[in-house]
Short mmCIF file of C-alpha atoms in Angstrom, two decimals:
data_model
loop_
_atom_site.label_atom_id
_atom_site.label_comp_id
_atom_site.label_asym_id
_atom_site.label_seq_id
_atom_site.Cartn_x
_atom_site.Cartn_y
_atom_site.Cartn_z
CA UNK C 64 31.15 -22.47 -82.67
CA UNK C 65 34.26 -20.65 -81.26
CA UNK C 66 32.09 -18.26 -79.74
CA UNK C 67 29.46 -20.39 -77.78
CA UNK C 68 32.50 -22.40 -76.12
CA UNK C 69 34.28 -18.59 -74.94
CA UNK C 70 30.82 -18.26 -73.88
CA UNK C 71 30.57 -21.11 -71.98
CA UNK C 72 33.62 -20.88 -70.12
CA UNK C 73 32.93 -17.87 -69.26
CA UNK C 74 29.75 -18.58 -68.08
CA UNK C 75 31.30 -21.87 -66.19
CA UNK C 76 34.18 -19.46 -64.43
CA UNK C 77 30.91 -16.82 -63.33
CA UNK C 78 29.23 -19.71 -62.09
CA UNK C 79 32.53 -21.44 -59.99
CA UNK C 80 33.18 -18.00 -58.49
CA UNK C 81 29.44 -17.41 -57.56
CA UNK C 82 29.19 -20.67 -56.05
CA UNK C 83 32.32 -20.10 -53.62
CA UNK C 84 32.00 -17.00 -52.54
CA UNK C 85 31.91 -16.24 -48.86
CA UNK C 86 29.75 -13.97 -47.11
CA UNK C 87 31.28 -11.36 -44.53
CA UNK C 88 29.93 -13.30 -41.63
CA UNK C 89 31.40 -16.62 -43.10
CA UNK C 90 34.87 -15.13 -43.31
CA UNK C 91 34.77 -13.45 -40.00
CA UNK C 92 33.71 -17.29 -38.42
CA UNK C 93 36.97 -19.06 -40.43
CA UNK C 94 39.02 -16.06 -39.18
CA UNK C 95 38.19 -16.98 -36.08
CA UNK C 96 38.76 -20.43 -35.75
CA UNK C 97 42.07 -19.75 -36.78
CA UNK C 98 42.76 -18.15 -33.88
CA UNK C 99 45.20 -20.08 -31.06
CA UNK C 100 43.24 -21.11 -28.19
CA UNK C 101 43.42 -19.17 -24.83
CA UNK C 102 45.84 -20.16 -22.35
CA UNK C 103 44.34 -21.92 -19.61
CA UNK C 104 46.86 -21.13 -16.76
CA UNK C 105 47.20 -23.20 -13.66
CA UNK C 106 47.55 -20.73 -11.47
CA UNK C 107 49.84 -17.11 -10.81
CA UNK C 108 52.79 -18.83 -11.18
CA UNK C 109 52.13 -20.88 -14.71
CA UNK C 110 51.12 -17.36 -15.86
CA UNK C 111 54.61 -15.62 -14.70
CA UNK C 112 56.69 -18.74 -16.15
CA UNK C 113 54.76 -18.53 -19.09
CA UNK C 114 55.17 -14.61 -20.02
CA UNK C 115 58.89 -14.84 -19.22
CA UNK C 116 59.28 -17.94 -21.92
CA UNK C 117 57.38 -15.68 -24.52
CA UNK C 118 59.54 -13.23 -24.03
CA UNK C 119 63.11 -15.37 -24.14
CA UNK C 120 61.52 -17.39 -27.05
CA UNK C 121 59.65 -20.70 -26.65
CA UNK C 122 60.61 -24.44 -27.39
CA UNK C 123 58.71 -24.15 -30.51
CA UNK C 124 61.17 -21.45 -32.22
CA UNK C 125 63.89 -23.04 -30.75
CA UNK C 126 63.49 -26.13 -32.35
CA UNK C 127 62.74 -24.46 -35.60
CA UNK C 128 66.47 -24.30 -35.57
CA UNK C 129 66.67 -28.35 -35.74
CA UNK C 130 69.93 -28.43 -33.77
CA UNK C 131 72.76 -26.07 -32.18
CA UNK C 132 76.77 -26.45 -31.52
CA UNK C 133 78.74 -24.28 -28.82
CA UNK C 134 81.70 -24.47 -26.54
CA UNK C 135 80.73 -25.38 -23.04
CA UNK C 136 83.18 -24.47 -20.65
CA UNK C 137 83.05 -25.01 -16.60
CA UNK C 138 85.22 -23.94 -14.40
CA UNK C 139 85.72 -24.59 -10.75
CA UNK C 140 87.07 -21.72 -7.93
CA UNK C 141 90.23 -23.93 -7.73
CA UNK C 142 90.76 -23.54 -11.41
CA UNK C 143 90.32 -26.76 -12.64
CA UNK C 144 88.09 -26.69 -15.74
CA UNK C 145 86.09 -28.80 -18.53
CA UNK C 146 85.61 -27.60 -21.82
CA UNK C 147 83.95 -29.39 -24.81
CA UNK C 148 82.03 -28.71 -27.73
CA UNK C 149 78.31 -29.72 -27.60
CA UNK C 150 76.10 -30.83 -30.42
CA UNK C 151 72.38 -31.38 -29.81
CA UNK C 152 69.66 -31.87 -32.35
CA UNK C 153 66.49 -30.81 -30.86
CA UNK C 154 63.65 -33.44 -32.12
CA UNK C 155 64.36 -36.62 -29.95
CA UNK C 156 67.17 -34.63 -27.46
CA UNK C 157 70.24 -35.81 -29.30
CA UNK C 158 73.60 -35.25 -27.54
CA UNK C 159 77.21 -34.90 -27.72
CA UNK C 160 80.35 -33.64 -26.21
CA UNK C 161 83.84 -33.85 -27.66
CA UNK C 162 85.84 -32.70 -24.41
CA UNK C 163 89.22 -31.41 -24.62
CA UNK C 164 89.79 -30.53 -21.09
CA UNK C 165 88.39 -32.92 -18.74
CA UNK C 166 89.79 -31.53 -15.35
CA UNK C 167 86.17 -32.07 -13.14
CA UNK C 168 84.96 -35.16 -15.47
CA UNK C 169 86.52 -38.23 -16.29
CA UNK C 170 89.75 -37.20 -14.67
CA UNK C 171 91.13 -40.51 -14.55
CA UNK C 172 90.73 -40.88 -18.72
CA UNK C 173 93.47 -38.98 -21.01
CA UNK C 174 93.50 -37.33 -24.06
CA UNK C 175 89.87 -36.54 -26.04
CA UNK C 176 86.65 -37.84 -24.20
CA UNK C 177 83.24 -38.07 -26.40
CA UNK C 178 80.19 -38.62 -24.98
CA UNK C 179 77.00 -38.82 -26.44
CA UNK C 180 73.41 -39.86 -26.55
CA UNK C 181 71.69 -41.17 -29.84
CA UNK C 182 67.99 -41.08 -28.42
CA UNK C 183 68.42 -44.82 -26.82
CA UNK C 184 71.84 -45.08 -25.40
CA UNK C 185 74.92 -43.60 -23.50
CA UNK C 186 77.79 -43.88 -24.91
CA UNK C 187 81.71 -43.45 -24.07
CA UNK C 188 85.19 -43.25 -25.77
CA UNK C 189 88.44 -42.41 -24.84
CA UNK C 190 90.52 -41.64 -27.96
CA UNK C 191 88.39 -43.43 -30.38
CA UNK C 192 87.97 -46.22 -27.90
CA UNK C 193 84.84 -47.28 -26.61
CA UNK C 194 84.51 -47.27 -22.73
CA UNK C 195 82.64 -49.98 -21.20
CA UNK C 196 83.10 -49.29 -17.28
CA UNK C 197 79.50 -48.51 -15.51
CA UNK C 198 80.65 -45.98 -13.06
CA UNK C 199 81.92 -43.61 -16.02
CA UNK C 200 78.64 -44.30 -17.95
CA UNK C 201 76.82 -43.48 -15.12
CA UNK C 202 77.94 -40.06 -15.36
CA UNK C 203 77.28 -39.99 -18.79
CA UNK C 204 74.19 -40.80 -18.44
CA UNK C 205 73.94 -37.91 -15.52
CA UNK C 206 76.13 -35.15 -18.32
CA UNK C 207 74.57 -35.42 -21.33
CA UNK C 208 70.88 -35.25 -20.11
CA UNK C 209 71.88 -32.59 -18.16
CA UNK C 210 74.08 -30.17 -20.14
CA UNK C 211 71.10 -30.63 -22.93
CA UNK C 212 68.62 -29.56 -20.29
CA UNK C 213 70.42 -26.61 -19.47
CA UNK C 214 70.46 -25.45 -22.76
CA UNK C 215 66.79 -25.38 -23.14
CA UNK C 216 65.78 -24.90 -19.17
CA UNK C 217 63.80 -21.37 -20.17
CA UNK C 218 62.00 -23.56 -22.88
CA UNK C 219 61.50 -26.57 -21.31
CA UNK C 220 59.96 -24.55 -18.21
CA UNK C 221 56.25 -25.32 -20.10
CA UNK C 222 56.57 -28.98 -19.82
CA UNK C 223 53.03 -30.36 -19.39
CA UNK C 224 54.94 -32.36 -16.61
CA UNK C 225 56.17 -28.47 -14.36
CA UNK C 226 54.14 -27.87 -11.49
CA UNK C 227 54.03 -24.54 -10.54
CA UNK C 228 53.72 -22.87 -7.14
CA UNK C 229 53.74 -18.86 -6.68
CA UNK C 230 55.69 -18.23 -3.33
CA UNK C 231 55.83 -14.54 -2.81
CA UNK C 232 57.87 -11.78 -4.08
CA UNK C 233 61.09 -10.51 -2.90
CA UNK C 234 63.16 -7.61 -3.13
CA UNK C 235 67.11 -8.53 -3.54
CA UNK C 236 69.23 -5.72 -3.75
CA UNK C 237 66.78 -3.03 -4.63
CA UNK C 238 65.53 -5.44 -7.72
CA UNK C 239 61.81 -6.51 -7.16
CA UNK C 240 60.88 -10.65 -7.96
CA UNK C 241 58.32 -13.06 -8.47
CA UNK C 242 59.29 -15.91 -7.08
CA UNK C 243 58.07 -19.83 -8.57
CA UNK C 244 58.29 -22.99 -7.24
CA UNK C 245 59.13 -25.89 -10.10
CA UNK C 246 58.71 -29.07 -9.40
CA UNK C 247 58.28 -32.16 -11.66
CA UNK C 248 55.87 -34.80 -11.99
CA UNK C 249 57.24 -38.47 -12.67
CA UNK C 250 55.85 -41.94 -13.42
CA UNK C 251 59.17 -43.50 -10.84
CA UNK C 252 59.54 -42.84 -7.17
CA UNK C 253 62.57 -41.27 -8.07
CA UNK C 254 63.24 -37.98 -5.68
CA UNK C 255 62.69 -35.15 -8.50
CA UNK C 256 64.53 -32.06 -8.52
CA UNK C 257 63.26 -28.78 -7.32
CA UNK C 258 63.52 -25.39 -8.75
CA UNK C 259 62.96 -22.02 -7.44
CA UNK C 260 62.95 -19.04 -10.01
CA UNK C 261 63.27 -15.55 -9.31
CA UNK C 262 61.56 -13.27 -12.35
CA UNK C 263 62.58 -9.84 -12.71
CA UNK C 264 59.12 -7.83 -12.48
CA UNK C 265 60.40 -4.98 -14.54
CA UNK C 266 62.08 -7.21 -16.93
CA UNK C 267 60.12 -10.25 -16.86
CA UNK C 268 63.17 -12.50 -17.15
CA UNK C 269 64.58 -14.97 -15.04
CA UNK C 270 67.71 -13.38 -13.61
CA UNK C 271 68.22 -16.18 -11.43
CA UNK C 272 67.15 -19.45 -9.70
CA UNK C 273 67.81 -22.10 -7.00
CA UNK C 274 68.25 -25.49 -7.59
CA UNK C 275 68.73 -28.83 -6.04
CA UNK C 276 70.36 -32.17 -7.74
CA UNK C 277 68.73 -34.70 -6.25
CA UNK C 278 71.18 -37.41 -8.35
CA UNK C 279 73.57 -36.57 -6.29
CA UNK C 280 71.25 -36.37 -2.82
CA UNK C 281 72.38 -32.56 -3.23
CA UNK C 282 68.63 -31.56 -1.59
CA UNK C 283 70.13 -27.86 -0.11
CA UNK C 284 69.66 -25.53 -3.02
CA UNK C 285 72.37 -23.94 -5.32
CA UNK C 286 71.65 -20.95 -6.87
CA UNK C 287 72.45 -19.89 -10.32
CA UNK C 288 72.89 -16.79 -11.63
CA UNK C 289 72.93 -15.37 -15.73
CA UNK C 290 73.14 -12.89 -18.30
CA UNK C 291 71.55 -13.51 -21.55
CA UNK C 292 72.65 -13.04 -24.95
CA UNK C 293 69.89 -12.69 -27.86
CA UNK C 294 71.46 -15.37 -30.56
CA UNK C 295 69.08 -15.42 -33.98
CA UNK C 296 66.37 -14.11 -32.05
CA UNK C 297 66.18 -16.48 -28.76
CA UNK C 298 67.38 -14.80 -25.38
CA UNK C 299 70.02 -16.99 -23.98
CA UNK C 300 71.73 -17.25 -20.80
CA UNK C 301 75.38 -17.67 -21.69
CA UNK C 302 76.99 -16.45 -19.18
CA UNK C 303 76.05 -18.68 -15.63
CA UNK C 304 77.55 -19.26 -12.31
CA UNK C 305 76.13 -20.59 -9.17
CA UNK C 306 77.11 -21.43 -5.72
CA UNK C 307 75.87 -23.31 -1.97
CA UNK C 308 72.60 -21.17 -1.20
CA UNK C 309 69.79 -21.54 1.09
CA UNK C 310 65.70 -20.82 0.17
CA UNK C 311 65.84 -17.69 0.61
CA UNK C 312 68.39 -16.92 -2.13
CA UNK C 313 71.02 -16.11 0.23
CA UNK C 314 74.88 -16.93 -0.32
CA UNK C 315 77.99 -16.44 1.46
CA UNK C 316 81.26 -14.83 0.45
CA UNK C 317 82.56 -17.82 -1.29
CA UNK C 318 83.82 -18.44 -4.78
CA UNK C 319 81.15 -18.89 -7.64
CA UNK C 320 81.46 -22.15 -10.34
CA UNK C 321 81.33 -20.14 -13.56
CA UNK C 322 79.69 -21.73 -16.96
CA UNK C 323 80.20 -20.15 -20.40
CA UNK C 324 78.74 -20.99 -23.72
CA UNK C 325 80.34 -19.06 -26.51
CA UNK C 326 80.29 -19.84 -30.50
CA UNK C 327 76.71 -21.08 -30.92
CA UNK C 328 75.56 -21.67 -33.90
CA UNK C 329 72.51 -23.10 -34.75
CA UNK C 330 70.92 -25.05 -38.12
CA UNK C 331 74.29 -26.82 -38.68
CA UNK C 332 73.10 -29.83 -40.38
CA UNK C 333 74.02 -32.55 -38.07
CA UNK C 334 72.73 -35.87 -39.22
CA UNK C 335 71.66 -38.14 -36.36
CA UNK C 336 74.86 -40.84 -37.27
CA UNK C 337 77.01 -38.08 -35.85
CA UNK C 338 75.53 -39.10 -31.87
CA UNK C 339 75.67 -43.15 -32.59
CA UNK C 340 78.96 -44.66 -30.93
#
């Protein structure tokens, strides 16, 4: 009796393995399935964009990380400067700023200034105190979209809503680019931003771009310059400063606005109570 049931397991486990086998030609077909689909690319410049994010790291491996802290600091030719620490969590765009120099935002408010974003709402306080007053909120609601942007502009270049345009390339100071028109679509009639990005041919990174801000009816360009830093894998630009430019990426002898980011960290835990007011 022992012996006919060893028997017929064994004969149950030849059977089970028999039955789900593969052939060669099955295997190759589920190997390739698995495969991503081809890039469809709308045109030269959606292909350039789209090697140089590869090669920074996309959106995808940067919100792997789940969220990121730094020190943002800005700093005007005349010396006045802002510097906060930033807290974003990725999913949903979270935002916040504790600033403890406020010299170019909020000047009128003393002492700490928080500012954040909790996925539905701007909020303000000044020393623990909520601010109410719509002209403050209004910039706000222009900071904290926009410092989070920043952050993740290389990324966020592959937003089904980018428009690309391939303009030429150009040769500034002996370094050869291709240059891309961004622009953005939009369901307002809102006047959208436009971007102009100069990738390095050799490198295939973005050394630097113009840009308008059209929240501000700012529709002659700035251009920014950086220098990245690879933190955990992701090249980011860290070190930033821009100035008045025209379209052809020309500047004059003026002072630049520098930006810094230093100390970032990412995967710090931040629960999303942290950005409610």
């Amino acid at each position: 009796m022992h012996t006919t049931k060893i028997i017929l397991i064994a004969f149950s486990f030849l059977f089970f393995s028999c039955g789900n086998k593969k052939t060669n030609s099955e295997v190759k077909s589920e190997i390739n399935t698995k495969k991503e689909t081809p890039i469809t690319f709308k045109n030269k410049g959606h292909e350039l964009v789209y090697n140089t994010v590869q090669k920074t790291g996309n959106y995808q491996t940067l919100a792997a990380k789940k969220d990121v802290v730094y020190t943002y600091s800005y700093q005007t030719p005349d010396g006045k400067t802002d510097i906060s620490t930033e807290k974003y969590i990725f999913d949903g765009e979270l935002s916040y700023g504790a600033y403890t120099k406020h010299e170019r935002t909020l000047t009128d408010l003393k002492g700490k200034v928080e500012q954040g974003y909790d996925g539905n709402e701007y909020w303000l306080k000044n020393n623990g105190e909520i601010i109410t007053d719509s002209a403050a909120l209004k910039k706000v609601a222009f900071n904290r979209p926009t410092n989070f942007y920043w952050f993740c502009m290389i990324q966020k270049l592959l937003d089904p809503s980018v428009q690309y345009q391939f303009i030429n390339e150009q040769t500034i100071e002996g370094t050869v680019y291709d240059v891309v028109k961004i622009t953005f679509d939009g369901s307002n009639n809102k006047p959208k931003d436009i971007y102009q990005v100069y990738i390095n041919k050799e490198t295939k990174m973005i050394d630097q771009f113009l840009f308008t801000v059209m929240d501000f009816a700012k529709s002659d360009p700035l251009l920014m310059q950086l220098k990245y830093e690879n933190i955990e894998g992701i090249l980011i630009p860290t070190q930033r400063k821009y100035k008045a430019s025209n379209w052809d990426a020309e500047v004059t002898d003026a002072p630049w606005i520098k930006v810094n980011w230093t100390n970032i960290k990412f995967n710090n835990g931040l629960q999303k109570e942290l950005f409610k007011k």
